[in-house]
mmCIF file of C-alpha atoms in Angstrom:
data_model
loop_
_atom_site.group_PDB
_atom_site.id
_atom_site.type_symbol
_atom_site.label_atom_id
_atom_site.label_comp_id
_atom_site.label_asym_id
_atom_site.label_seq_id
_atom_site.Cartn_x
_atom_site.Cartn_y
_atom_site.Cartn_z
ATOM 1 C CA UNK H 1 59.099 -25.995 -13.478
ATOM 2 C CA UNK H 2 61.731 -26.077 -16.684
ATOM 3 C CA UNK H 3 58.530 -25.980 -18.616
ATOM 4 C CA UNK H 4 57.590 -22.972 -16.787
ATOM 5 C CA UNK H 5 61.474 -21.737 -17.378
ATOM 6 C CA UNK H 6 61.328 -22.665 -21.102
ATOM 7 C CA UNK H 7 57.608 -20.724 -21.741
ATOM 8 C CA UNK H 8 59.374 -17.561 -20.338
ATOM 9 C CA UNK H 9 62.392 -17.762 -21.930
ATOM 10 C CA UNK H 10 59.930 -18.498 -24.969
ATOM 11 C CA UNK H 11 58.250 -15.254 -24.612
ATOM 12 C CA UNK H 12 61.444 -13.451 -25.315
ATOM 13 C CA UNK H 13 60.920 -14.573 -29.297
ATOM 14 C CA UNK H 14 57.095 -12.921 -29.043
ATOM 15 C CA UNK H 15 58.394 -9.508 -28.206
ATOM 16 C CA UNK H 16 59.764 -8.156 -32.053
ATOM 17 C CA UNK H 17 56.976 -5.268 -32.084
ATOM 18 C CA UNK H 18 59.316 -3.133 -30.101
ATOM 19 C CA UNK H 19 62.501 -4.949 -31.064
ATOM 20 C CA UNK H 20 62.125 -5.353 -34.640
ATOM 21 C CA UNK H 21 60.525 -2.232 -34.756
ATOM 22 C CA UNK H 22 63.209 -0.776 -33.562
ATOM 23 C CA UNK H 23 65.867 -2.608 -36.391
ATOM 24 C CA UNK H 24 63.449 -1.159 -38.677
ATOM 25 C CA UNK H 25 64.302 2.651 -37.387
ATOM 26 C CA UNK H 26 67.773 1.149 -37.613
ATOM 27 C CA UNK H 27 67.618 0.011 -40.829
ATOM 28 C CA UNK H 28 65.763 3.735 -42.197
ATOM 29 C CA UNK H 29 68.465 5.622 -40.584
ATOM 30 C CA UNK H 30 71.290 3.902 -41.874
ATOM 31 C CA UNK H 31 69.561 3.779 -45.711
ATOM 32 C CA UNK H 32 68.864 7.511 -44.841
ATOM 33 C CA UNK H 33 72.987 7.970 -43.304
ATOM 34 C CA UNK H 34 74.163 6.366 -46.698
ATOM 35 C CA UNK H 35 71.966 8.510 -49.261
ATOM 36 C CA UNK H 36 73.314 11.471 -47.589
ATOM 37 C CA UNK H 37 76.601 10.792 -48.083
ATOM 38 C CA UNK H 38 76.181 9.868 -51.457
ATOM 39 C CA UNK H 39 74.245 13.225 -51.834
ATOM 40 C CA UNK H 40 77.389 14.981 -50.541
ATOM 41 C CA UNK H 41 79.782 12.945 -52.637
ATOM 42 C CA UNK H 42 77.692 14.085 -55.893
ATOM 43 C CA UNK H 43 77.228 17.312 -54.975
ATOM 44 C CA UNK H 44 81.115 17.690 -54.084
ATOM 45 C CA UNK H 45 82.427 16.063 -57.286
ATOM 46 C CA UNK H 46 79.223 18.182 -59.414
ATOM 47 C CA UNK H 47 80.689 21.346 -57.958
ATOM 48 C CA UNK H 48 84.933 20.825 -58.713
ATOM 49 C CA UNK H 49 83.485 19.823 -62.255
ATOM 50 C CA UNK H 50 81.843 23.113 -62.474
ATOM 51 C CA UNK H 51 85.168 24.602 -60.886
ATOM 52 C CA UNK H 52 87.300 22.635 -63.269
ATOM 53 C CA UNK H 53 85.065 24.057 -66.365
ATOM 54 C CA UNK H 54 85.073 28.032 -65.228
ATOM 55 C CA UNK H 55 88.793 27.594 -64.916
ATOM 56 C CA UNK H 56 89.047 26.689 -68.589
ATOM 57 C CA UNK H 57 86.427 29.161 -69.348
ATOM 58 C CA UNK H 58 89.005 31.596 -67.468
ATOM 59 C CA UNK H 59 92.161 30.088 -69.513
ATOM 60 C CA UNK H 60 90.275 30.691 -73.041
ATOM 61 C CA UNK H 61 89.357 34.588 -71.817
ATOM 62 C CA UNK H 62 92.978 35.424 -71.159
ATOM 63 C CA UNK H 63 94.311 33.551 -74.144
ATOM 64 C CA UNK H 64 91.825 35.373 -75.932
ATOM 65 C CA UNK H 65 92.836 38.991 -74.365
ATOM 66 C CA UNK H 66 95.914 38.248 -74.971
ATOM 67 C CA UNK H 67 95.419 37.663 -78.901
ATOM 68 C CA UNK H 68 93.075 40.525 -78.935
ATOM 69 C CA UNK H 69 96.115 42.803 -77.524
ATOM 70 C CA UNK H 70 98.025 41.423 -80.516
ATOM 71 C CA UNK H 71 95.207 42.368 -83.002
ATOM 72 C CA UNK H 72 95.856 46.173 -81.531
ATOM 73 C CA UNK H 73 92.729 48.215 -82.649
ATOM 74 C CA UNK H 74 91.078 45.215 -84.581
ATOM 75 C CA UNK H 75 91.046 43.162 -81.410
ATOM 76 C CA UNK H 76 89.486 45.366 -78.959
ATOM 77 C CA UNK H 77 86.054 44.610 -79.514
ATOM 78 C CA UNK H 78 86.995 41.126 -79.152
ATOM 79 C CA UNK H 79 88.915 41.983 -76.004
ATOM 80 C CA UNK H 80 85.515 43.494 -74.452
ATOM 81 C CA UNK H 81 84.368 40.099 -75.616
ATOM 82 C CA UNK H 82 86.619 37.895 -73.172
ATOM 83 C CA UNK H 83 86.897 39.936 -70.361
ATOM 84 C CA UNK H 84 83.291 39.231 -69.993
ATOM 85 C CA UNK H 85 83.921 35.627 -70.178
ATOM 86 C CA UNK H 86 86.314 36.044 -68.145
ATOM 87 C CA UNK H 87 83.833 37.556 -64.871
ATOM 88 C CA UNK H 88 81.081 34.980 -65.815
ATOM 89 C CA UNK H 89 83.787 32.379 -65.416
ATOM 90 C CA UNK H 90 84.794 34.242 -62.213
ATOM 91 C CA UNK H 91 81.211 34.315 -60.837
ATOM 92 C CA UNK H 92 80.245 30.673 -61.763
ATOM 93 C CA UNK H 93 83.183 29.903 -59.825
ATOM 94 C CA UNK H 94 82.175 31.688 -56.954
ATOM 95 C CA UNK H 95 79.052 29.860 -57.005
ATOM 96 C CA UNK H 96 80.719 27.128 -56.973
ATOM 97 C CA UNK H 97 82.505 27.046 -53.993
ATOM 98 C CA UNK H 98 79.638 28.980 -51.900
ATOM 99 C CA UNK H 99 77.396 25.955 -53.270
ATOM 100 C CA UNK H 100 79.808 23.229 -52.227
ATOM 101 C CA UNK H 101 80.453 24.833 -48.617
ATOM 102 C CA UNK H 102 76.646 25.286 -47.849
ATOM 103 C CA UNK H 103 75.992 21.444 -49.108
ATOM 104 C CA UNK H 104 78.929 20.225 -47.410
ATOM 105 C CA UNK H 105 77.733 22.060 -44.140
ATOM 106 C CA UNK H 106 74.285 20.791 -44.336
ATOM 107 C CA UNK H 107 74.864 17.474 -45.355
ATOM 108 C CA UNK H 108 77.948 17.206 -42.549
ATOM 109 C CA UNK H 109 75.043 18.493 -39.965
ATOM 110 C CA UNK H 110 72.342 16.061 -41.865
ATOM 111 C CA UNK H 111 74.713 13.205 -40.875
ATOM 112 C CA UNK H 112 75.288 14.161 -37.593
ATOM 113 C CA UNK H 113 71.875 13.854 -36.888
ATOM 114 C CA UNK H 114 71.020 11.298 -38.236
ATOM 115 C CA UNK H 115 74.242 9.109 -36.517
ATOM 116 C CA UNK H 116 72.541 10.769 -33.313
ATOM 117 C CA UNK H 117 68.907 9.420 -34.055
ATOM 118 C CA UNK H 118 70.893 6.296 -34.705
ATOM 119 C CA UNK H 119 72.575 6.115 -31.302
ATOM 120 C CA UNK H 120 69.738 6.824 -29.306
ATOM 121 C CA UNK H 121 67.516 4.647 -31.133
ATOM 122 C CA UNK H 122 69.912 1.778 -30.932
ATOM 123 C CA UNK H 123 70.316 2.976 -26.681
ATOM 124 C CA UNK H 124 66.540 2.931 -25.747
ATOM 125 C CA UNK H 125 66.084 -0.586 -27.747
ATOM 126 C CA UNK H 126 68.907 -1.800 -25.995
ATOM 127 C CA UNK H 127 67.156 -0.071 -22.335
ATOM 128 C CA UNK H 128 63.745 -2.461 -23.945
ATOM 129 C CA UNK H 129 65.826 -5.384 -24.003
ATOM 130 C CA UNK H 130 67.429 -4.817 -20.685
ATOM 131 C CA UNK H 131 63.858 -4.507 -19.021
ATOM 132 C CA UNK H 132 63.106 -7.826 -21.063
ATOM 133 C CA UNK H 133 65.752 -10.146 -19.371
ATOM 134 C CA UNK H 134 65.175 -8.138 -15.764
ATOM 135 C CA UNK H 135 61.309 -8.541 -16.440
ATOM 136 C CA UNK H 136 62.047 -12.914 -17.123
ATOM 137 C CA UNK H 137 64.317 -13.115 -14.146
ATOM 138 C CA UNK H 138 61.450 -11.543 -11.917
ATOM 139 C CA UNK H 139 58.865 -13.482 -12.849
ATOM 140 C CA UNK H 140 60.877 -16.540 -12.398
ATOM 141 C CA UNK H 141 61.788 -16.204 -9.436
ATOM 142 C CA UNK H 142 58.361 -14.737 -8.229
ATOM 143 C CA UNK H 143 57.337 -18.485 -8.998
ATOM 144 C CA UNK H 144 60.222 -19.556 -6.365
ATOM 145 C CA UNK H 145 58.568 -17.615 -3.622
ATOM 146 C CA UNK H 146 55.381 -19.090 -4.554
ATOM 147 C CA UNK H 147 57.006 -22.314 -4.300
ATOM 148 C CA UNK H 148 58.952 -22.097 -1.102
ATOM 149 C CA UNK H 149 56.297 -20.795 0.753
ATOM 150 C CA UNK H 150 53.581 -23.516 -0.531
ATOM 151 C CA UNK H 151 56.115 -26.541 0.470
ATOM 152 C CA UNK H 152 56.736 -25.327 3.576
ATOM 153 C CA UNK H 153 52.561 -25.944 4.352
ATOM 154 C CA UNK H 154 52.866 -29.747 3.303
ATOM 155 C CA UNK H 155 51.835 -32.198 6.066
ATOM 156 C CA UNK H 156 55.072 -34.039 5.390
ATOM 157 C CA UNK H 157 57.235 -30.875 6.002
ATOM 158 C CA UNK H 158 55.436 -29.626 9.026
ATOM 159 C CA UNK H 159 55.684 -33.271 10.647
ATOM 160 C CA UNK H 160 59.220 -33.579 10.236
ATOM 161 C CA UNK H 161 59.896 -29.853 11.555
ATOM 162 C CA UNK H 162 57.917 -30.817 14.526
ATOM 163 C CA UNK H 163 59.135 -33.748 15.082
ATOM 164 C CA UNK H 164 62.415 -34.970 13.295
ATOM 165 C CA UNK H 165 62.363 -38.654 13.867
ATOM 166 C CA UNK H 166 63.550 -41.269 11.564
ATOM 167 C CA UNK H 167 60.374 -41.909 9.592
ATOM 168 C CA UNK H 168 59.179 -38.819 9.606
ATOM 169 C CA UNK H 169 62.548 -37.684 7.858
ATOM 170 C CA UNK H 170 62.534 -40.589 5.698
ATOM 171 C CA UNK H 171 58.636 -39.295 4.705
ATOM 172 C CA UNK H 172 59.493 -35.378 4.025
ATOM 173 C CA UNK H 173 62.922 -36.753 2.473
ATOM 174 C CA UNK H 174 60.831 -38.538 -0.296
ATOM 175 C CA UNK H 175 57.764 -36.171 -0.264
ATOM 176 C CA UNK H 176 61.136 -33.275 -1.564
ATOM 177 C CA UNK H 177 62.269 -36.047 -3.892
ATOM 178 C CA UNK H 178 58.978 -35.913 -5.628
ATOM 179 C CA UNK H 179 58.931 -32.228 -5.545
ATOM 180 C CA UNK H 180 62.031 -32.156 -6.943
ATOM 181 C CA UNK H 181 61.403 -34.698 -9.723
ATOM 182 C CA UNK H 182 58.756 -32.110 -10.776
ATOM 183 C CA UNK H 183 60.521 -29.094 -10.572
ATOM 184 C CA UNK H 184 63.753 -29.461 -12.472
ATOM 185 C CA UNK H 185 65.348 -26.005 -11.783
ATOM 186 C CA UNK H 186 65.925 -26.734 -8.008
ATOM 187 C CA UNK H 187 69.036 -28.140 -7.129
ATOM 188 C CA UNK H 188 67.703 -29.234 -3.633
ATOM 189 C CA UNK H 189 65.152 -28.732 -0.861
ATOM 190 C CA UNK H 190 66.683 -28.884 2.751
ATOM 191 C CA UNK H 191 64.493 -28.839 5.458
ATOM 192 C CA UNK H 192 66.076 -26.874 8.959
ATOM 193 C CA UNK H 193 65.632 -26.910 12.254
ATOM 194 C CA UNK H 194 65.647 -23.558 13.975
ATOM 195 C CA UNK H 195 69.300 -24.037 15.203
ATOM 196 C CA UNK H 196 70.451 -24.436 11.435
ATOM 197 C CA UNK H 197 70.734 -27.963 10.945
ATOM 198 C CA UNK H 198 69.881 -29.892 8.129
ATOM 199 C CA UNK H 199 67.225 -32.259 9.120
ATOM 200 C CA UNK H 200 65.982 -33.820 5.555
ATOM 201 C CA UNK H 201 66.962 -33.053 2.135
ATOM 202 C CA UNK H 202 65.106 -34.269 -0.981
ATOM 203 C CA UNK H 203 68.239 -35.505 -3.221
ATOM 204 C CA UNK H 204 69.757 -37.574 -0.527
ATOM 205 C CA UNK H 205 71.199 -40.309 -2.679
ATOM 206 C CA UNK H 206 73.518 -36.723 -4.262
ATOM 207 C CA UNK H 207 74.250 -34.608 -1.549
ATOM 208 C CA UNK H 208 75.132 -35.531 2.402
ATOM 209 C CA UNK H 209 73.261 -32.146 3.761
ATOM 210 C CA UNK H 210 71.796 -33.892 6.684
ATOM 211 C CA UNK H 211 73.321 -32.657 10.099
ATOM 212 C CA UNK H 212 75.500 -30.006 8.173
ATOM 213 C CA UNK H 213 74.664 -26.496 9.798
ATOM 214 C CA UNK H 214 73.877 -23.447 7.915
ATOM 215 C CA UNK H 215 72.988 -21.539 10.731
ATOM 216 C CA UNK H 216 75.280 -18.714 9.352
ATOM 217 C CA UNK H 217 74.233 -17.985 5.869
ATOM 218 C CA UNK H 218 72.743 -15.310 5.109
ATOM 219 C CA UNK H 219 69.221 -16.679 3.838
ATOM 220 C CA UNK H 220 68.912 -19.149 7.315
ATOM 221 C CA UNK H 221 69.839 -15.831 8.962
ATOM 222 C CA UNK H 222 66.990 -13.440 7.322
ATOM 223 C CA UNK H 223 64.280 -16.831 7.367
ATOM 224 C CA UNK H 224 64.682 -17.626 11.265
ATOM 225 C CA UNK H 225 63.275 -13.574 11.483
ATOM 226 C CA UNK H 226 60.413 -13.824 9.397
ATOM 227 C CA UNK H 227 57.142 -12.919 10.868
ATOM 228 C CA UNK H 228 54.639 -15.194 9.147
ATOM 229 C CA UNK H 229 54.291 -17.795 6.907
ATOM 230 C CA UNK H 230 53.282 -15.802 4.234
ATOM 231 C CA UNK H 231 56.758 -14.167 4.345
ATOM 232 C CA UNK H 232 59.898 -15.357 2.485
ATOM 233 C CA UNK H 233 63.731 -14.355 3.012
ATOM 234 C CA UNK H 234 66.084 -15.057 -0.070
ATOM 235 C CA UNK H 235 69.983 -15.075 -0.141
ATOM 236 C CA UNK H 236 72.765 -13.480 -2.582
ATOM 237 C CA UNK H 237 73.455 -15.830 -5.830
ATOM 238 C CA UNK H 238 76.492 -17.304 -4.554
ATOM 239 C CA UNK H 239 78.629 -20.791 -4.463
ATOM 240 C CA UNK H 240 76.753 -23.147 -2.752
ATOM 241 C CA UNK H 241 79.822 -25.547 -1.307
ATOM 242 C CA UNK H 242 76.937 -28.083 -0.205
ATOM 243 C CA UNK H 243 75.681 -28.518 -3.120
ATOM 244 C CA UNK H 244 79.008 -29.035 -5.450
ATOM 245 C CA UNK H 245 79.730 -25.255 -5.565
ATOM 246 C CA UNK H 246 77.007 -25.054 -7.628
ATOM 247 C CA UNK H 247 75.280 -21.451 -8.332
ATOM 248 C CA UNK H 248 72.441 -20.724 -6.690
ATOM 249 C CA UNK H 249 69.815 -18.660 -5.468
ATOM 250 C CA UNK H 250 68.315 -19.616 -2.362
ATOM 251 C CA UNK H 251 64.382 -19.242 -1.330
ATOM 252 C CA UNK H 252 63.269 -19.648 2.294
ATOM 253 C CA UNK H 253 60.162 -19.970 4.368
ATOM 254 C CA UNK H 254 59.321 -20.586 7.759
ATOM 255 C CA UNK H 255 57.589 -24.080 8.528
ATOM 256 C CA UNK H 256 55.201 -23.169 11.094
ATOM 257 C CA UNK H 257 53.213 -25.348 13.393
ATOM 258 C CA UNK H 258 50.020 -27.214 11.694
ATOM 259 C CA UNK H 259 51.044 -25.535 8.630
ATOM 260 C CA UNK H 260 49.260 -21.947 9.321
ATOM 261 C CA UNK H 261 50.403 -18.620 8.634
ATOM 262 C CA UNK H 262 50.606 -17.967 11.914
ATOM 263 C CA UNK H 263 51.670 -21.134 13.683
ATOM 264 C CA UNK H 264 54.505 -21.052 16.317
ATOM 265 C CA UNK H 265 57.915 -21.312 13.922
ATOM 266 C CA UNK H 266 59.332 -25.171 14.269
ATOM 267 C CA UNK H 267 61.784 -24.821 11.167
ATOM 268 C CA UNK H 268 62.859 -23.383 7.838
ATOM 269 C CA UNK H 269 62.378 -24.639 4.516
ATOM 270 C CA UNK H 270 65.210 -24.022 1.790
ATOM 271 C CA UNK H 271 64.809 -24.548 -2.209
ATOM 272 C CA UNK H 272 67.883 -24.360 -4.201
ATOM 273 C CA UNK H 273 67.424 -22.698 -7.261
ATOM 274 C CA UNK H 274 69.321 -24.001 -10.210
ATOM 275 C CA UNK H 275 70.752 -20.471 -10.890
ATOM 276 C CA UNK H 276 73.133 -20.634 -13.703
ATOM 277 C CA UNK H 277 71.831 -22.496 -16.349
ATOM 278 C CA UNK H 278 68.290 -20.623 -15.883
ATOM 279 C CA UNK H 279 70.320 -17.150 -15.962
ATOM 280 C CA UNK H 280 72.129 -18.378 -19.087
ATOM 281 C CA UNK H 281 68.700 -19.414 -21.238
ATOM 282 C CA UNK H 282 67.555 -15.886 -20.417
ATOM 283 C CA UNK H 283 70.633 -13.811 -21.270
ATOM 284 C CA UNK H 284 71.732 -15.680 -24.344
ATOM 285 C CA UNK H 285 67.931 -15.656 -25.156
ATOM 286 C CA UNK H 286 67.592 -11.578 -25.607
ATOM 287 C CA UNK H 287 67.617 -10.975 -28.951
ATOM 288 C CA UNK H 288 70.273 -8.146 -29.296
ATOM 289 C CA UNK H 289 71.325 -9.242 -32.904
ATOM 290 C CA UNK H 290 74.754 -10.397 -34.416
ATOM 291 C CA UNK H 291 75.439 -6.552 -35.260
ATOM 292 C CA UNK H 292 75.575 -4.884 -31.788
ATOM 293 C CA UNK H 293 78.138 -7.352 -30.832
ATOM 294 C CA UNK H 294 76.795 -6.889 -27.431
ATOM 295 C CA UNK H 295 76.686 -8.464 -24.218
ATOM 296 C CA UNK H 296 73.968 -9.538 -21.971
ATOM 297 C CA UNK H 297 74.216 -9.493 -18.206
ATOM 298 C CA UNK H 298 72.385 -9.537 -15.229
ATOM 299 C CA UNK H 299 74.083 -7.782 -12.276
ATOM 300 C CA UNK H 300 72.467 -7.468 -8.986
ATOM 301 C CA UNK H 301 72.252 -4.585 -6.364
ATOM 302 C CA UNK H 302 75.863 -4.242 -6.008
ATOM 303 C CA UNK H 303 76.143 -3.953 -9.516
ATOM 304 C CA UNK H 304 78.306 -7.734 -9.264
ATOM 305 C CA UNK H 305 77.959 -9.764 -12.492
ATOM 306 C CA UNK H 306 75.344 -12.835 -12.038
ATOM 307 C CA UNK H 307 74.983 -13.553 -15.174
ATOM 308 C CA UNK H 308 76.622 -12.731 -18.903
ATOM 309 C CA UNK H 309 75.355 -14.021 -22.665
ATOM 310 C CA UNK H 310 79.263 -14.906 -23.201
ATOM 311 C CA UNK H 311 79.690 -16.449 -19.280
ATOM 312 C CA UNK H 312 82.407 -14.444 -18.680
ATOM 313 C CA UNK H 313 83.104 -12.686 -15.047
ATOM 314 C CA UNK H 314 80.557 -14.581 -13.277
ATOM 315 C CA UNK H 315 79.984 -13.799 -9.367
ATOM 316 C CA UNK H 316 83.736 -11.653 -10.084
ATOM 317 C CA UNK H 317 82.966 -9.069 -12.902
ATOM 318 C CA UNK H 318 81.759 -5.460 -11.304
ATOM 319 C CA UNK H 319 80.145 -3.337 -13.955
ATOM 320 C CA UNK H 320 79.886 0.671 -13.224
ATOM 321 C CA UNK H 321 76.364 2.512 -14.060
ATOM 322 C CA UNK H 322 76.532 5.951 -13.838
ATOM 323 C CA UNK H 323 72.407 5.525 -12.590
ATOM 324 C CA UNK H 324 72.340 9.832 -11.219
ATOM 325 C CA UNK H 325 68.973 8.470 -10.054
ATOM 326 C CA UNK H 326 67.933 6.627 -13.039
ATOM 327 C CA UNK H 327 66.410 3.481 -12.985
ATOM 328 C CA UNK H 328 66.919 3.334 -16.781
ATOM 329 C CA UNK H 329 69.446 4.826 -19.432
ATOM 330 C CA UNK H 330 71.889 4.309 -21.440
ATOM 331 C CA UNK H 331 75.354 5.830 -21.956
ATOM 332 C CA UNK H 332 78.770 5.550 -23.301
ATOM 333 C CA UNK H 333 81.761 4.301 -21.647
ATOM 334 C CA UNK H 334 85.083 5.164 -21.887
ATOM 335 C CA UNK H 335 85.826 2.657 -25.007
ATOM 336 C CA UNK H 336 82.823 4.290 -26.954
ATOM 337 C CA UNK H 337 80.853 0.693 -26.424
ATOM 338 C CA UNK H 338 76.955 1.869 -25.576
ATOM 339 C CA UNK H 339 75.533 0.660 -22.500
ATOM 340 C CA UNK H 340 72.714 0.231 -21.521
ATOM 341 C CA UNK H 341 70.473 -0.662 -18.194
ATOM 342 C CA UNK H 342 67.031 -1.396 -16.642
ATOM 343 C CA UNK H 343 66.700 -1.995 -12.931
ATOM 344 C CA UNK H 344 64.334 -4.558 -11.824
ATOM 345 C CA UNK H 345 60.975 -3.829 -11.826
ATOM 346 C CA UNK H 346 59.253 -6.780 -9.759
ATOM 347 C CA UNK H 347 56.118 -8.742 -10.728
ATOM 348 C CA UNK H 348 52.701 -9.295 -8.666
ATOM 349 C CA UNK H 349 54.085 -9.357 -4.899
ATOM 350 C CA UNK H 350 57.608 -9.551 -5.888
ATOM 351 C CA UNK H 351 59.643 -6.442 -5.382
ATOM 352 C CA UNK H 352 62.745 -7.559 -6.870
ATOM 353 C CA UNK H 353 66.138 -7.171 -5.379
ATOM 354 C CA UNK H 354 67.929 -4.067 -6.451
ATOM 355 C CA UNK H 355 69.154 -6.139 -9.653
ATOM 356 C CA UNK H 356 69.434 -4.480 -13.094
ATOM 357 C CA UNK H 357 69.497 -5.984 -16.530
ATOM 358 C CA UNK H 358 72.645 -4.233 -18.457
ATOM 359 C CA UNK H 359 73.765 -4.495 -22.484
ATOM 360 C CA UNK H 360 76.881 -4.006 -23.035
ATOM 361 C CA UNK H 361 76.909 -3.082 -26.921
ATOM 362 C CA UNK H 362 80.000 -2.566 -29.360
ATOM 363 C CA UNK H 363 81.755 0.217 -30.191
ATOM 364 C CA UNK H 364 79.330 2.042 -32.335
#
């Protein structure tokens, strides 16, 4: 149900321990990135005031030997005098300039660090939230092939796959209307015969389904094989022309004779799922935060776009993952953005379908 849809998408705001945990780390490394540099910015202006003072302490000694050269024998005491000014001033100066390269170094390497712990800190949050929208998807649609595979059992269903007469249409037409008054993330329910063709569909009154055949899509295709009624077959999130070119996601189960498991197979039972706007509440829903500038997306096993937080390059968009056997990771691309990915990693008896949740961050 929606309600379902909207308790999911809900849990997305319950998961800050690792997320806000994470800003936290963010937030420490950055106040730790910025006190380092103002460390090295002190200790760099300390040291060429230290270096500006020993080269006036070096002016005075020579001005000094020079009057004490003028003073002939009466200065040469004096002379002693500022030549050893003159080698302190020579070896505070040299101290100087080893003390500024060594803090320079270590504060340069300090950084460095530091932007690294930032970068993979910010990449394995971003790998948490992409399991978070895979993880929502998968347990939403495990619901669907709960669904599908329930319906197909009801008396009206099985009757009307039997035995497609006029009132028994008319019956499993308005039993799927009810259904579908109840569960608002369907588009429709069509009922098939084993040839392909529509027999009963539960928004009638919206969309003329009834003798259109669909005996070569790829769902119809995979659902006239299945072996029992406990199986389901499921098709690509595509344009549904039928349906008003809607997006969806297609669930199928066999309708089998007196409703068993088992029974002889009389037709197929397809539910519509209302794919984009669903999609959209759980991409837009991740909480990435207004500072990665980043992008949501759901791709599936061919790594095609099925859904994006900014609903760009839907169904065209390919996005490349450099996986090297990974189910999980992040990386950068060749902008400098940070990406990161998560493939699916089912729930109860549903095994997903290859499909990965991706970020897409800014250029960090």
């Amino acid at each position: 149900m929606s309600v379902a849809l909207r308790s999911q998408t809900a849990t997305i705001a319950k998961q800050p321990a690792n997320a806000a945990g994470a800003e936290d780390e963010a937030d420490v490394s950055a106040l730790i990135a910025r006190l380092t540099a103002e460390v090295n910015q002190v200790a760099c202006e300390k040291t060429k005031s230290i270096q500006k003072i020993t080269n006036q302490m070096k002016m005075l000694a020579l001005n000094a030997l020079i009057e004490s050269s003028r003073a002939g024998a009466q200065g040469a005491g004096f002379a002693v005098v500022a030549q050893e000014v003159r080698n302190v001033g020579q070896q505070v100066e040299t101290i100087a300039r080893e003390l500024e390269s060594q803090l320079t170094n270590r504060t340069g390497n300090l950084m460095n660090s530091i932007a690294q712990m930032a970068d993979r800190s910010r990449g394995e949050r971003m790998v948490d939230l992409s399991l978070n929208a895979i993880e929502l998807i998968d347990r939403n649609l495990y619901e669907r092939t709960c669904d599908v595979r329930w319906w197909a059992t009801d008396s009206a269903v099985v009757d009307c796959a039997a035995a497609p007469e006029a009132a028994a249409v008319a019956h499993a037409s308005e039993r799927m209307a009810v259904i579908l008054g109840a569960y608002t993330v369907y588009l429709d329910l069509w009922l098939c015969d084993l040839d392909g063709n529509v027999r009963a569909n539960g928004r009638a009154d919206r969309f003329g389904v009834v003798s259109q055949n669909v005996s070569h899509t790829k769902w119809f295709r995979a659902a006239r094989n299945l072996r029992s009624g406990d199986d389901y077959a499921v098709g690509d999130v595509e344009c549904q022309p039928l349906l008003g070119n809607a997006q969806v996601v297609t669930y199928c189960a066999s309708v089998r004779a007196g409703g068993k498991a088992n029974g002889k197979p009389t037709g197929v039972l397809a539910v519509h799922f209302d794919w984009e706007p669903q999609a959209r509440a759980i991409v837009q829903g991740v909480r990435v935060g207004a500072a990665d500038k980043a992008r949501v997306l759901l791709v599936d096993s061919n790594f095609r776009v099925i859904a994006a937080s900014d609903g760009q390059g839907l169904l065209t968009e390919r996005v490349s993952l450099p996986l090297e056997g990974r189910r999980s990771g992040f990386h950068q691309d060749r902008s400098g953005a940070l990406v990161a990915f998560h493939a699916t990693p089912g729930y109860e008896t549903y095994k997903g379908l290859g499909w990965f949740g991706v970020i897409q961050g800014g250029v960090g």
